[in-house]
Short mmCIF file of C-alpha atoms and ligand atoms in Angstrom, two decimals:
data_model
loop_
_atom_site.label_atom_id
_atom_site.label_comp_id
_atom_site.label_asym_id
_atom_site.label_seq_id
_atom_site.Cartn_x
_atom_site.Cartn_y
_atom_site.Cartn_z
CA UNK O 1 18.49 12.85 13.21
CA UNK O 2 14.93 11.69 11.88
CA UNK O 3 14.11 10.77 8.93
CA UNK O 4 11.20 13.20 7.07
CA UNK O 5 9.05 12.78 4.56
CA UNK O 6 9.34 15.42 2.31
CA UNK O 7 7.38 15.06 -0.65
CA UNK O 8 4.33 12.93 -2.38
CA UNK O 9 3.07 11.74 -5.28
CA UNK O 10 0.90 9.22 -6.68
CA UNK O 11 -0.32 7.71 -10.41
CA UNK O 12 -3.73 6.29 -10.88
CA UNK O 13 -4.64 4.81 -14.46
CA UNK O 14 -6.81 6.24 -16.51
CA UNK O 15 -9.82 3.78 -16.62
CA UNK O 16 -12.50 3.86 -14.06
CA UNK O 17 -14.44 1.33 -13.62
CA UNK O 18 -17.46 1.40 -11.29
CA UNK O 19 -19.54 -1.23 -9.58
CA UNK O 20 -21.92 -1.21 -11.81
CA UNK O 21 -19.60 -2.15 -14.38
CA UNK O 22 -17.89 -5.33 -12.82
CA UNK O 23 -21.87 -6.18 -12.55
CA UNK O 24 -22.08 -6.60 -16.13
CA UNK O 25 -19.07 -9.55 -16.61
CA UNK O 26 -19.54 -11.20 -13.26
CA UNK O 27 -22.49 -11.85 -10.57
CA UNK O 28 -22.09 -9.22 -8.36
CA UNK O 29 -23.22 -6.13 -7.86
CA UNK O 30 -22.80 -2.40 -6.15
CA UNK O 31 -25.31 -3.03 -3.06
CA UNK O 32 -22.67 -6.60 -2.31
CA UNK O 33 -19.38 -4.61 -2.69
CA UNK O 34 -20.36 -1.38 -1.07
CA UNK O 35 -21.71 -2.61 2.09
CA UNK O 36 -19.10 -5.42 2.30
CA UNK O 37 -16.03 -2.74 1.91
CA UNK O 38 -16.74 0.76 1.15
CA UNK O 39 -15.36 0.12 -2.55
CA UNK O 40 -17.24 2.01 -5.33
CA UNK O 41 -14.75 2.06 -8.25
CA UNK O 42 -11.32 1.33 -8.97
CA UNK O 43 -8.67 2.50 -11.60
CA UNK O 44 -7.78 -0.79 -13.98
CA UNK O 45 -4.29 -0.26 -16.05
CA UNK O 46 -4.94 -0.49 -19.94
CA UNK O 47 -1.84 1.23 -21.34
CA UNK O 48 0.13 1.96 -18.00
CA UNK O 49 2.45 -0.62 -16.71
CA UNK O 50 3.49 -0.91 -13.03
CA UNK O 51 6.78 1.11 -13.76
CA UNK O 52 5.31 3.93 -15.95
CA UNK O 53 2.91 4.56 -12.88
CA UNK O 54 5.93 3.94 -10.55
CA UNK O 55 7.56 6.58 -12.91
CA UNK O 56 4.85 9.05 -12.86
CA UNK O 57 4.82 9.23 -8.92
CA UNK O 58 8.36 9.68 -8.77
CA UNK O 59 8.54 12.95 -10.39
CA UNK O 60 5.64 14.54 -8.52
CA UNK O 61 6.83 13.45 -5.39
CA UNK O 62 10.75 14.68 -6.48
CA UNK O 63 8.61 17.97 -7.32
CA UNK O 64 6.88 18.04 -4.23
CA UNK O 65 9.66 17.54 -2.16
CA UNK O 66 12.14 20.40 -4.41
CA UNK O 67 14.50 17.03 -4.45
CA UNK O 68 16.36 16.39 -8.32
CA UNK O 69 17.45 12.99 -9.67
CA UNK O 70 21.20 13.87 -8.44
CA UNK O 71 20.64 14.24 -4.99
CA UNK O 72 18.96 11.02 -4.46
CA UNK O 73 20.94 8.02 -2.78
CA UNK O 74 18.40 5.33 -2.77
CA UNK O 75 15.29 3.61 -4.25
CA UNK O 76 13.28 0.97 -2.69
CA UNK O 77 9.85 0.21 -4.07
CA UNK O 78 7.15 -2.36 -2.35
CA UNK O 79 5.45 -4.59 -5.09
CA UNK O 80 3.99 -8.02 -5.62
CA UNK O 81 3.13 -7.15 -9.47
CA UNK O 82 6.00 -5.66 -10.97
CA UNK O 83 6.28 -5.92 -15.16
CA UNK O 84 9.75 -7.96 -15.08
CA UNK O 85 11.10 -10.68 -12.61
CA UNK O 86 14.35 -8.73 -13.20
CA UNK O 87 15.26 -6.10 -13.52
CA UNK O 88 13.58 -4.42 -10.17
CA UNK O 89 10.73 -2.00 -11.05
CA UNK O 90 12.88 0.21 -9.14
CA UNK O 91 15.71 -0.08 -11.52
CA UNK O 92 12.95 1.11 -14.00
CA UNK O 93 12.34 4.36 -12.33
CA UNK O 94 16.22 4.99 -11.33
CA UNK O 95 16.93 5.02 -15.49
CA UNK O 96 13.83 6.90 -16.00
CA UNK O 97 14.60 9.63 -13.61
CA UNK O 98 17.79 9.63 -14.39
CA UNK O 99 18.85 9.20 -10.21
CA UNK O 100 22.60 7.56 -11.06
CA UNK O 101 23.78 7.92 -8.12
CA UNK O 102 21.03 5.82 -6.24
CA UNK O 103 21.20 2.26 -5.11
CA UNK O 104 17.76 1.00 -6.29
CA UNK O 105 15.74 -2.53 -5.41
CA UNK O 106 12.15 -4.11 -5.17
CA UNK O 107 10.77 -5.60 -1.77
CA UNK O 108 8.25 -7.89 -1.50
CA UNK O 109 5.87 -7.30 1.79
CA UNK O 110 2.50 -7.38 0.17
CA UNK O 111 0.59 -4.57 1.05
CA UNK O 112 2.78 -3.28 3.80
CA UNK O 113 5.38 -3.18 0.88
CA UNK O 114 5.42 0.96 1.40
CA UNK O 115 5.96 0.69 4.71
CA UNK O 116 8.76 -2.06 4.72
CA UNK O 117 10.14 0.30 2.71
CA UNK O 118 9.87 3.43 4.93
CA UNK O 119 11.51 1.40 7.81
CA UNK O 120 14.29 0.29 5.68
CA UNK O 121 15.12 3.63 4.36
CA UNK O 122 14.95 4.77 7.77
CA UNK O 123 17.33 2.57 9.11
CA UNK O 124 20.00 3.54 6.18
CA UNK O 125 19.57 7.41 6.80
CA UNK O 126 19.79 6.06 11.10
CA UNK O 127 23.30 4.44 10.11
CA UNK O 128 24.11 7.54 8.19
CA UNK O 129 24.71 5.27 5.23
CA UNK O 130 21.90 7.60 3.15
CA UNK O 131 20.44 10.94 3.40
CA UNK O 132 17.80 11.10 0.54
CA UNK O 133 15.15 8.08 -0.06
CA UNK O 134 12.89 7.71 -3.02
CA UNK O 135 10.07 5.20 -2.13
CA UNK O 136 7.46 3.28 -3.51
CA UNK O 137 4.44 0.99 -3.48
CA UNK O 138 3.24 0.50 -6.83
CA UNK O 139 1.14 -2.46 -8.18
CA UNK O 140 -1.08 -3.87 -11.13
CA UNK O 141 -2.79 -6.41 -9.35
CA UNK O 142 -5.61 -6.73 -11.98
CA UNK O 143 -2.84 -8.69 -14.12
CA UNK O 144 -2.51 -11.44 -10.90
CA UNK O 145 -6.18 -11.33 -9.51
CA UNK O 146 -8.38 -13.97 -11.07
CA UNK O 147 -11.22 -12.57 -12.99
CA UNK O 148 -13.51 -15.50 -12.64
CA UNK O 149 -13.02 -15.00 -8.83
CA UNK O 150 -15.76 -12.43 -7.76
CA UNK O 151 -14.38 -12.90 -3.76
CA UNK O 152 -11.04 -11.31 -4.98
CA UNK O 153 -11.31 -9.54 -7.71
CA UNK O 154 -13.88 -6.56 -6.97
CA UNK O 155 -11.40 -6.04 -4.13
CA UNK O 156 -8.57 -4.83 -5.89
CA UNK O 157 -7.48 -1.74 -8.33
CA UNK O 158 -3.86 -0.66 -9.55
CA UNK O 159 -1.86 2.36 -9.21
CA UNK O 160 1.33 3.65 -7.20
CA UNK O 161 2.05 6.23 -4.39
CA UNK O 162 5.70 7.34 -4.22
CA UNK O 163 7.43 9.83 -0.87
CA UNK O 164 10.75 11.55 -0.95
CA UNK O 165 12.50 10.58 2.65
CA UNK O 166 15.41 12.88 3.99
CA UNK O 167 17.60 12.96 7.36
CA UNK O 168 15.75 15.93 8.66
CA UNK O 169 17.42 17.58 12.29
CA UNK O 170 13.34 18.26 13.45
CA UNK O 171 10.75 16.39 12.32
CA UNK O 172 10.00 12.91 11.66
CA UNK O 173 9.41 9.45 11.61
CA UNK O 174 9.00 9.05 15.72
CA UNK O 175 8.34 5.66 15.59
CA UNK O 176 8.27 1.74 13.86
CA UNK O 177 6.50 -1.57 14.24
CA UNK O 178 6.82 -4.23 11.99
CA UNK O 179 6.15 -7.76 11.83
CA UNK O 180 5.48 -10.95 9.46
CA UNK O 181 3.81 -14.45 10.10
CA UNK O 182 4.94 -16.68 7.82
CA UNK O 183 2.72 -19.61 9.35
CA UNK O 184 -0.10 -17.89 7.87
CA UNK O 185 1.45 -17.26 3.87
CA UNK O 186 -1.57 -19.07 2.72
CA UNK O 187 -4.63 -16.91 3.81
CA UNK O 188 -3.39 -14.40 0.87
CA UNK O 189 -1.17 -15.80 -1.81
CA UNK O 190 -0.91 -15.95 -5.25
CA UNK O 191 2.29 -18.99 -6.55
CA UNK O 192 4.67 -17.53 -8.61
CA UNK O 193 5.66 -19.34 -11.97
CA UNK O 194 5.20 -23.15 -12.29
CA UNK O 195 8.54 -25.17 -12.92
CA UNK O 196 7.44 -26.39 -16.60
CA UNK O 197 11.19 -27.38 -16.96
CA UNK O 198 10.96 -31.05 -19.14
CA UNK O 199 10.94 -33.59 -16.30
CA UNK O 200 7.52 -31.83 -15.18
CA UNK O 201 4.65 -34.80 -16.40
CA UNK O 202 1.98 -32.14 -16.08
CA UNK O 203 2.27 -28.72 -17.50
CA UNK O 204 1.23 -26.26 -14.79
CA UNK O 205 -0.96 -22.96 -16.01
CA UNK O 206 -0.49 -19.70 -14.98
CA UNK O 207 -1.96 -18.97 -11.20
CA UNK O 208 -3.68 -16.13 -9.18
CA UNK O 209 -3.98 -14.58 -6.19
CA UNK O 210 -6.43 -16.41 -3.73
CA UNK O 211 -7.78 -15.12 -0.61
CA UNK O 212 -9.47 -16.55 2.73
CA UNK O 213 -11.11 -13.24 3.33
CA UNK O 214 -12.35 -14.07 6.59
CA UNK O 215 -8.96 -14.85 8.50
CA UNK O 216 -7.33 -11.39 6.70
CA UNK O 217 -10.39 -9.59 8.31
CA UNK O 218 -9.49 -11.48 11.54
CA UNK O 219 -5.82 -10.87 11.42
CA UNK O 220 -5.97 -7.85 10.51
CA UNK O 221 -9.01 -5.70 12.89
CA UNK O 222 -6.67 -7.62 15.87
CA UNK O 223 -3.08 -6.77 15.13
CA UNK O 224 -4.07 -3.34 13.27
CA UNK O 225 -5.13 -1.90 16.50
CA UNK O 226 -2.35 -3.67 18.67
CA UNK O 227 0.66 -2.85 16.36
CA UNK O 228 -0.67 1.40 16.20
CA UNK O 229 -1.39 1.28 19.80
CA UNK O 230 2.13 -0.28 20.56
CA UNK O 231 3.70 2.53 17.55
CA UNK O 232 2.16 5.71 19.20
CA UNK O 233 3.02 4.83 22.66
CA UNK O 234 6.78 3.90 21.61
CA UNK O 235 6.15 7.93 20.04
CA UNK O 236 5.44 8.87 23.44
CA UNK O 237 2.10 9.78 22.45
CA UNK O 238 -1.88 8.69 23.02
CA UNK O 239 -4.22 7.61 20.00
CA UNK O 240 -6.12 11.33 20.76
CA UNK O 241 -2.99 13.00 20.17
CA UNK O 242 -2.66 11.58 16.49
CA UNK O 243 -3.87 14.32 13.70
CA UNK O 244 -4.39 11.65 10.98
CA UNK O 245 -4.62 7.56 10.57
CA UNK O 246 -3.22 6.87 7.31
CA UNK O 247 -4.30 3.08 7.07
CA UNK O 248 -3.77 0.64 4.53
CA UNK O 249 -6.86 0.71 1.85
CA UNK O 250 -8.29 -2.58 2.62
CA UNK O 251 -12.23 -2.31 3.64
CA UNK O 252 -13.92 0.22 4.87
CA UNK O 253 -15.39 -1.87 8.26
CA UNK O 254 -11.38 -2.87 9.11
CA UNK O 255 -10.30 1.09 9.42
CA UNK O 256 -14.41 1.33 11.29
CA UNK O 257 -13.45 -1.49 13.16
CA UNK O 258 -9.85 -0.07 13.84
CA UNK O 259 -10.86 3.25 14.90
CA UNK O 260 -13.33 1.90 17.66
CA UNK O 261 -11.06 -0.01 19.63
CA UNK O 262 -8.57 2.77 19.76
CA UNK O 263 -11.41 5.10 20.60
CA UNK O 264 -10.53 7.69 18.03
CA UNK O 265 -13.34 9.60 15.54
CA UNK O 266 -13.30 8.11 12.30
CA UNK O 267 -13.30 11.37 11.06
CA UNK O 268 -9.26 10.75 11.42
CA UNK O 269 -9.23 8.04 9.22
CA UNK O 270 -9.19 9.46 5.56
CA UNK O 271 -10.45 7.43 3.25
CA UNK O 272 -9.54 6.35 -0.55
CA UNK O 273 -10.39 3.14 -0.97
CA UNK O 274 -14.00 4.58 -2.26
CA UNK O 275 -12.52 5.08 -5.34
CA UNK O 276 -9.39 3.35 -5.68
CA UNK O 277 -10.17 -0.27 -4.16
CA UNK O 278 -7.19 -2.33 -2.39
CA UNK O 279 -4.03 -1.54 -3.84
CA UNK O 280 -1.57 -3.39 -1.59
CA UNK O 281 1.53 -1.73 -1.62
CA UNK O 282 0.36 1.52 -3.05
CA UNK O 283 -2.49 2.12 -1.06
CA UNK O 284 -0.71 4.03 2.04
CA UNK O 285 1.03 6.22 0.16
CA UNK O 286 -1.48 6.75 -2.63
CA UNK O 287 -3.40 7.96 0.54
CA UNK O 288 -0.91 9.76 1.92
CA UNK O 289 -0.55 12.02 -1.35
CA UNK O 290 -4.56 13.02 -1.37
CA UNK O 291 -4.05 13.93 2.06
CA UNK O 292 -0.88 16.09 1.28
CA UNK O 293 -2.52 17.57 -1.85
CA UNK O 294 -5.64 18.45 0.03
CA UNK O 295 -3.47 20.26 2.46
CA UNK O 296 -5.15 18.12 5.33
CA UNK O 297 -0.99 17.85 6.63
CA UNK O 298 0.54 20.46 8.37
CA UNK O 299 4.07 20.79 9.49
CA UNK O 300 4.58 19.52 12.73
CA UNK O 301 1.30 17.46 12.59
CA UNK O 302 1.82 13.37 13.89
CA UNK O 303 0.38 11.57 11.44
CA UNK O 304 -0.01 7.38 12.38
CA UNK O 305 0.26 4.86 9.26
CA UNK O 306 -0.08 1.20 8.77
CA UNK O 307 -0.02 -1.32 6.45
CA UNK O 308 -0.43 -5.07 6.66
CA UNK O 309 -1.86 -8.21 4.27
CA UNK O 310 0.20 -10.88 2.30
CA UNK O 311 3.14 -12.60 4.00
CA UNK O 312 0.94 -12.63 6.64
CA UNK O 313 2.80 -8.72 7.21
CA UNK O 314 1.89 -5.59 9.05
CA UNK O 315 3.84 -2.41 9.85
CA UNK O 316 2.52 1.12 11.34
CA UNK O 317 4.64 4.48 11.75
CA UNK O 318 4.26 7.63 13.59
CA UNK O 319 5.65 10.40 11.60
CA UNK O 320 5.84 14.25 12.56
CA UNK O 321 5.10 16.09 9.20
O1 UT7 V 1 -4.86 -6.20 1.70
C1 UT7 V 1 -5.49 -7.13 2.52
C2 UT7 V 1 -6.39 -7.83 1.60
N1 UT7 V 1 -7.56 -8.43 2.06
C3 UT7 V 1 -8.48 -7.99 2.93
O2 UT7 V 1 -8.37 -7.05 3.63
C4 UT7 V 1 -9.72 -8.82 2.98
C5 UT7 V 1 -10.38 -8.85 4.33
N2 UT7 V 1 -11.66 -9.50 4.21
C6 UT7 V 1 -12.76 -8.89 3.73
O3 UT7 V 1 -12.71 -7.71 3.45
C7 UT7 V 1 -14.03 -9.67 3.62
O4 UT7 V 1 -13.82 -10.98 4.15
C8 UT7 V 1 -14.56 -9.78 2.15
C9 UT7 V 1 -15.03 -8.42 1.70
C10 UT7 V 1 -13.44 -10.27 1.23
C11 UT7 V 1 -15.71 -10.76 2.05
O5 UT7 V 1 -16.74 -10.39 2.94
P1 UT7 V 1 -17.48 -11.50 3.82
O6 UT7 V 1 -18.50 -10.81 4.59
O7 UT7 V 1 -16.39 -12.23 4.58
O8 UT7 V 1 -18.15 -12.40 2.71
P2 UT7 V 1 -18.01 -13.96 2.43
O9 UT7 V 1 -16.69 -14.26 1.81
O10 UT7 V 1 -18.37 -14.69 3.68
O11 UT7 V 1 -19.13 -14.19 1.36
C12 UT7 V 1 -20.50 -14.03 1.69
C13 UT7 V 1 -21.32 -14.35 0.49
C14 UT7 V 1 -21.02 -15.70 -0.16
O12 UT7 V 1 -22.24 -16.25 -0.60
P3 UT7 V 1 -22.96 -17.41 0.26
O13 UT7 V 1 -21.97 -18.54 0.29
O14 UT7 V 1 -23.22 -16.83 1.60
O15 UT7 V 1 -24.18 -17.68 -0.55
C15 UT7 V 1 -20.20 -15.34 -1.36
O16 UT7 V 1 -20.32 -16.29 -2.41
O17 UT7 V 1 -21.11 -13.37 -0.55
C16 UT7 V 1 -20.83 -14.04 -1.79
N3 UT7 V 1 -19.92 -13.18 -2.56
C17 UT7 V 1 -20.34 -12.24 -3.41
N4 UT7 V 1 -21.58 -11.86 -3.79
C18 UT7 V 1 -21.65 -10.84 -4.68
C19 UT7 V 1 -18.55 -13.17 -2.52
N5 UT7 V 1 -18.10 -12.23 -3.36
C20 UT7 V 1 -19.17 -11.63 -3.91
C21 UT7 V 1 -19.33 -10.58 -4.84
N6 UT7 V 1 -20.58 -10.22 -5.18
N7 UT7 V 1 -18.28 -9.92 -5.37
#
């Protein structure tokens, strides 16, 4: 039994806003963020939350996938920016969809959060616990991103990407790597709430995410390569056979970087970031849904993803479509 996605969907916000436009509230501009990461716009939340995006995907991918609420068993959505410490912004979309029957909870893996996911699913539809999986990365990182931090902040967008898993007897995920480096948390964090409780002497403010760019880039254009290289030939597979790299959204010169030391055209490495930005959790399977809507994914077609940052994590798949 493997376990198959089945459907897609995705939610961007509505606002775009360009270079050009983060060039008029902070020193920067599009010649610095282009040729540092491929990024030319990103979608900013005004109205939507991280659970009415999360909600949107949902039903596309339910529609994609000919899957209703009822049939559903489980719910597991990646996310470091979710609206409520509890509940779980998966809880959010279980009541909104109207799954009852589904277990539903958050992980946090950063941006391999969709992937974490995947695995985990997997491994309940393996142990025959589950047959149907909806999951999730969905994030609005421009509410934990520091705005006077021009390093960071031109980096990142919000959205969410939601598939529709099932035990399939044919096709599917072949197979998993994962990992996390704890030793490493602080190259990409961002504290969680301050303990103001009254035998604090100083009151601590609210805190962002901050970023040694640098040792990400490091971390990840070495165990990017090495954790897909290790995933494809567990598949029994080469990096040539692979139809598609679906890669976490990160910069542009990682997936370049990526795709010459396993010797593959980057024409296999679709690209979204250009207009989307970094959207941790969401950005694989935001990706995943362009490539599915622009009928780039054929049945049968092996299809490698990964997805690594925060924690320090990474993870990378090879699915059969
Ligand atoms: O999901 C995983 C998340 N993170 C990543 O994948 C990040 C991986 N790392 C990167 O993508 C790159 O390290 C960055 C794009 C973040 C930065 O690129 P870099 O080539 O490492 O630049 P830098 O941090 O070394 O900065 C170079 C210069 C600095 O100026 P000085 O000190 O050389 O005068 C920065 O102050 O660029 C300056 N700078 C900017 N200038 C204009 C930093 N941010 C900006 C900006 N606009 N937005």
């Amino acid at each position: 039994m493997k376990t198959r996605i089945i459907g897609t969907g995705s939610c961007l916000p509505k606002a775009v806003v360009t270079n050009d436009d983060l060039s008029k509230y902070m020193d920067t501009s599009d010649e610095w963020i282009s040729s540092r990461t491929g990024i030319k716009k990103r979608h900013l939340a005004v109205e939507e939350t991280t659970a009415s995006m999360s909600i949107e995907a949902a039903k596309q991918a339910m529609e994609n996938a000919g899957v209703t609420a009822a049939e559903i068993d489980l719910i597991i959505l990646g996310t470091v920016s979710g609206d409520f410490v509890t509940p779980a912004c998966a809880c959010e979309v279980q009541a909104a969809i109207g799954a009852d029957r589904a277990v539903a909870f958050d992980i946090n893996a950063a941006c391999s959060g969709f992937m974490f996911a995947l695995n985990i699913a997997n491994a309940y539809i393996q142990a025959g616990l589950y047959r149907t999986a909806l999951i999730l990365g969905a994030e609005t990182l421009s509410k934990i991103v520091d705005w006077e931090d021009r390093s960071t902040c031109v980096l990142f967008g919000d959205g969410a990407g939601a598939a529709v898993v099932r035990a399939d007897e044919n096709y599917g995920l072949l197979s998993f790597d994962q990992g996390s480096d704890g030793t490493k948390g602080d190259v990409l964090a961002c504290p969680g709430r301050a303990n103001n409780n009254p035998l604090i002497k100083n009151y601590q403010k609210l805190s962002y995410v901050h970023m040694d760019g640098q040792e990400v880039y490091k971390f990840a254009v070495t165990t990017v390569p090495a954790s897909l290289q290790k995933t494809i030939e567990a598949a029994g597979l080469t990096a040539a056979e692979i139809d598609y790299f679906a890669l976490h959204q990160a910069n542009i010169r990682i997936i370049q970087s990526v795709s010459k030391r396993l010797h593959v055209n980057e024409d296999k490495f679709p690209i979204s970031l250009d207009h989307c930005g970094n959207i941790s959790a969401a950005s694989v399977p935001i990706l995943l849904d362009e490539m599915n809507r622009n009928g780039l994914l054929k049945p049968g077609m092996k299809v490698a993803l990964s997805g690594f940052g925060g924690g320090l994590t990474w993870a990378s798949a090879v699915v059969e479509w």
